[in-house]
Amino acid sequence: MTVSAGSAGPVAVVGGGLAGIATALACADAGREVTLFEARPHLGGLTHSFTRGELHVDNGQHVFLRCCTAYRALLERLGVADRVLLQPRLEIPIRTPGAAESTWLRRGDLPAPLHLAGSLLRYEPLRPLDRARFALAALALRRVDPAADHTDRQSFGEWLRRHGQSAAAIEALWDLVGVATLNATADDASLSLAATVFQEGLLTDPAAADIGWSLVPLRELHGEPARERLAEAGAEVRTGTKVRAVSEGWKVSTDDGEERFGQVVLATPPPVTEQLAPAGAIRLTPGWSGGLGSSPIVNVHVVLDRHVLDEPFVAGVRTPVQWVFDRTRQSGLDSGQYLAMSLSAADAEIDLPTAKLRERLLPELTSLLPEARGAQVRDFFVTRERHATFRPGPGTASLRPSAITAAPGLYLAGAWTATGWPATMEGAARSGAAAAAALLQQNVPGKKEEGVGA
Ligand SMILES: Cc1cc2nc3c(=O)[nH]c(=O)nc-3n(C[C@H](O)[C@H](O)[C@H](O)COP(=O)(O)OP(=O)(O)OC[C@H]3O[C@@H](n4cnc5c(N)ncnc54)[C@H](O)[C@@H]3O)c2cc1C
């Protein structure tokens, strides 16, 4: 492939997760010639599925919120918006061990943040005094500036304690939402990221936190439709093709040889990006990707011989079982019920053997869902994602580069880049849109060509 100076040249996108898919589609839609390289045999990155006998299994339960506008736009572009369900109104059933029934967190008709007041006034896992203090802290969190450096350097846990939040309130309310969205407990989370999540999700627009999830295996929601839409848009998708090196020019090397492109977008995980980007292209101290780190998520899958949970999901408080999802429909199971327990910030669980997790979590599950007592376990297995997200601790913002690099023609995408969001599907979709916008902006007629045939 030859790139002549003066033309924008073809675009290489490295990495076929949601960020790479969003980038490649946006560039192809703008009329650019695009090649997407993905090391694995399928697209979708950290959102993928496999089969276990007859069962369709996701690597981990994924949910999104109504405020995830970039992700929802990506679903529309992929033609799969009818394969997800978005709650018409936020409602979260919450279970505590031994309780006969759920406590509900529901939104009411008042404007935010009062839309949650009705539920919170009756929120049994919290003492009445803690409920009042929660409201005051929520109002204070609305005023925090997530973009300020000093905000990012603070721990969310410390901030909550300074604002009168007890350990019980942090566990029963703040961490209930925070651990699942940030993949960190309050003490390990940056105040900036936490403020973004709570401001965007719970404190501004009453409808923002309505929860959505896929009705099909993730492969049918992201990877497979992406391949089809990219082909229709004229992009070339090369799965099973690991990029070994990227050098200025821009040359992309794989086991099949070297090719030249006008621009390259690295939509790979941080350590791969640091290794592939030419020295000096990313304005961070070498070793930055190690500093960003990673945080695990574990999903514990249980197939029971009977139906024990009526709701699509429940959240657990005062239990190691954080969230339990009914996976029966998505998995294709035709009798019994398939539940997935999703454990975020799973440092304590990631290396535990399956037998240990079973011994520990099955009694906890039956304690949360009394209906499960006496049910036979037909199958029990665990999926572990050691590098599910970057570690969203205080000071992380300075380790997240933007889409534009110091090397003209080289761009970055990925949920870990500087989106302001934690590592989520929304962050990935936003990063892809930002990388494509930056790349396309550099090539508008009359603008100086950069990075072509250098
Ligand atoms: C178990 C689990 C549960 C989650 N739950 C949620 C949730 O409920 N809600 C939510 O919003 N988010 C959730 N997330 C996070 C979300 O999945 C990610 O933030 C998002 O999918 C990341 O997309 P990405 O494109 O940035 O990165 P990735 O998905 O990591 O994509 C990077 C791609 O680059 C490829 N690659 C790497 N090296 C090379 C190379 N040398 N050459 C070519 N290709 C390469 C990889 O194979 C991969 O496909 C969860 C993640 C996990 C793991």
mmCIF file of C-alpha atoms and ligand atoms in Angstrom, residues 14-20 37-40 44-47 59-64 241-244 267-269 272 276 297 299 385 388-389 414-416 423-426 428, ligand 1:
data_model
loop_
_atom_site.group_PDB
_atom_site.id
_atom_site.type_symbol
_atom_site.label_atom_id
_atom_site.label_comp_id
_atom_site.label_asym_id
_atom_site.label_seq_id
_atom_site.Cartn_x
_atom_site.Cartn_y
_atom_site.Cartn_z
ATOM 1 C CA VAL A 14 -4.959 -1.268 16.036
ATOM 2 C CA GLY A 15 -7.264 -3.030 18.512
ATOM 3 C CA GLY A 16 -10.820 -4.197 17.879
ATOM 4 C CA GLY A 17 -12.421 -3.513 21.255
ATOM 5 C CA LEU A 18 -15.257 -0.998 21.517
ATOM 6 C CA ALA A 19 -12.817 1.928 21.214
ATOM 7 C CA GLY A 20 -11.251 0.546 18.030
ATOM 8 C CA PHE A 37 -6.125 -5.007 13.134
ATOM 9 C CA GLU A 38 -7.232 -7.233 16.016
ATOM 10 C CA ALA A 39 -4.965 -9.815 17.652
ATOM 11 C CA ARG A 40 -7.774 -12.119 18.754
ATOM 12 C CA GLY A 44 -15.303 -6.846 20.931
ATOM 13 C CA GLY A 45 -12.211 -6.817 23.157
ATOM 14 C CA LEU A 46 -13.123 -7.037 26.835
ATOM 15 C CA THR A 47 -16.779 -7.600 25.919
ATOM 16 C CA ASN A 59 -16.801 -13.046 29.961
ATOM 17 C CA GLY A 60 -18.521 -10.732 32.435
ATOM 18 C CA GLN A 61 -21.879 -9.103 32.978
ATOM 19 C CA HIS A 62 -21.992 -5.619 31.416
ATOM 20 C CA VAL A 63 -24.524 -2.888 32.138
ATOM 21 C CA PHE A 64 -24.814 0.714 30.989
ATOM 22 C CA THR A 241 -3.535 -10.343 13.340
ATOM 23 C CA LYS A 242 -1.323 -9.027 16.109
ATOM 24 C CA VAL A 243 0.493 -5.787 15.413
ATOM 25 C CA ARG A 244 4.149 -6.256 16.364
ATOM 26 C CA ALA A 267 -6.848 1.427 20.461
ATOM 27 C CA THR A 268 -4.930 -1.139 22.495
ATOM 28 C CA PRO A 269 -4.582 -1.641 26.273
ATOM 29 C CA VAL A 272 0.573 -2.568 24.482
ATOM 30 C CA LEU A 276 3.906 0.116 20.239
ATOM 31 C CA ILE A 297 -13.358 -8.324 37.828
ATOM 32 C CA ASN A 299 -17.846 -13.361 37.485
ATOM 33 C CA GLU A 385 -10.568 -10.748 33.961
ATOM 34 C CA ALA A 388 -10.632 -5.541 33.392
ATOM 35 C CA THR A 389 -10.026 -1.810 33.864
ATOM 36 C CA GLY A 414 -9.265 3.233 24.680
ATOM 37 C CA ALA A 415 -11.423 3.396 27.779
ATOM 38 C CA TRP A 416 -8.254 4.238 29.711
ATOM 39 C CA ALA A 423 -12.996 2.489 32.230
ATOM 40 C CA THR A 424 -16.436 1.693 30.848
ATOM 41 C CA MET A 425 -18.099 0.951 27.531
ATOM 42 C CA GLU A 426 -19.105 4.624 27.491
ATOM 43 C CA ALA A 428 -14.393 3.353 25.184
HETATM 44 C C1 LIG B 1 -15.696 -8.579 33.369
HETATM 45 C C2 LIG B 1 -15.888 -7.138 32.940
HETATM 46 C C3 LIG B 1 -17.048 -6.483 33.294
HETATM 47 C C4 LIG B 1 -17.236 -5.152 32.884
HETATM 48 N N1 LIG B 1 -18.412 -4.549 33.191
HETATM 49 C C5 LIG B 1 -18.685 -3.343 32.641
HETATM 50 C C6 LIG B 1 -19.968 -2.771 32.771
HETATM 51 O O1 LIG B 1 -20.868 -3.336 33.408
HETATM 52 N N2 LIG B 1 -20.210 -1.580 32.179
HETATM 53 C C7 LIG B 1 -19.241 -0.920 31.460
HETATM 54 O O2 LIG B 1 -19.538 0.150 30.899
HETATM 55 N N3 LIG B 1 -17.994 -1.436 31.326
HETATM 56 C C8 LIG B 1 -17.696 -2.624 31.887
HETATM 57 N N4 LIG B 1 -16.459 -3.184 31.726
HETATM 58 C C9 LIG B 1 -15.397 -2.385 31.073
HETATM 59 C C10 LIG B 1 -15.521 -2.393 29.554
HETATM 60 O O3 LIG B 1 -15.687 -3.723 29.075
HETATM 61 C C11 LIG B 1 -14.232 -1.818 28.967
HETATM 62 O O4 LIG B 1 -13.950 -0.554 29.544
HETATM 63 C C12 LIG B 1 -14.276 -1.632 27.461
HETATM 64 O O5 LIG B 1 -14.836 -2.757 26.816
HETATM 65 C C13 LIG B 1 -12.840 -1.385 26.956
HETATM 66 O O6 LIG B 1 -12.827 -1.250 25.555
HETATM 67 P P1 LIG B 1 -11.494 -0.826 24.811
HETATM 68 O O7 LIG B 1 -11.745 -0.884 23.373
HETATM 69 O O8 LIG B 1 -10.988 0.444 25.404
HETATM 70 O O9 LIG B 1 -10.391 -1.910 25.238
HETATM 71 P P2 LIG B 1 -10.297 -3.474 24.950
HETATM 72 O O10 LIG B 1 -11.644 -4.080 25.004
HETATM 73 O O11 LIG B 1 -9.251 -3.986 25.890
HETATM 74 O O12 LIG B 1 -9.767 -3.578 23.442
HETATM 75 C C14 LIG B 1 -8.412 -3.594 23.106
HETATM 76 C C15 LIG B 1 -8.227 -4.574 21.967
HETATM 77 O O13 LIG B 1 -6.873 -4.516 21.502
HETATM 78 C C16 LIG B 1 -6.497 -5.817 21.112
HETATM 79 N N5 LIG B 1 -5.040 -5.877 21.035
HETATM 80 C C17 LIG B 1 -4.152 -5.876 22.063
HETATM 81 N N6 LIG B 1 -2.891 -5.906 21.571
HETATM 82 C C18 LIG B 1 -2.988 -5.927 20.223
HETATM 83 C C19 LIG B 1 -2.030 -5.946 19.179
HETATM 84 N N7 LIG B 1 -0.713 -5.957 19.429
HETATM 85 N N8 LIG B 1 -2.471 -5.981 17.894
HETATM 86 C C20 LIG B 1 -3.798 -5.974 17.623
HETATM 87 N N9 LIG B 1 -4.755 -5.949 18.585
HETATM 88 C C21 LIG B 1 -4.339 -5.921 19.875
HETATM 89 C C22 LIG B 1 -7.112 -6.690 22.217
HETATM 90 O O14 LIG B 1 -7.180 -8.040 21.817
HETATM 91 C C23 LIG B 1 -8.462 -6.030 22.401
HETATM 92 O O15 LIG B 1 -9.439 -6.597 21.557
HETATM 93 C C24 LIG B 1 -16.221 -4.482 32.156
HETATM 94 C C25 LIG B 1 -15.050 -5.161 31.828
HETATM 95 C C26 LIG B 1 -14.880 -6.469 32.204
HETATM 96 C C27 LIG B 1 -13.621 -7.180 31.800
#
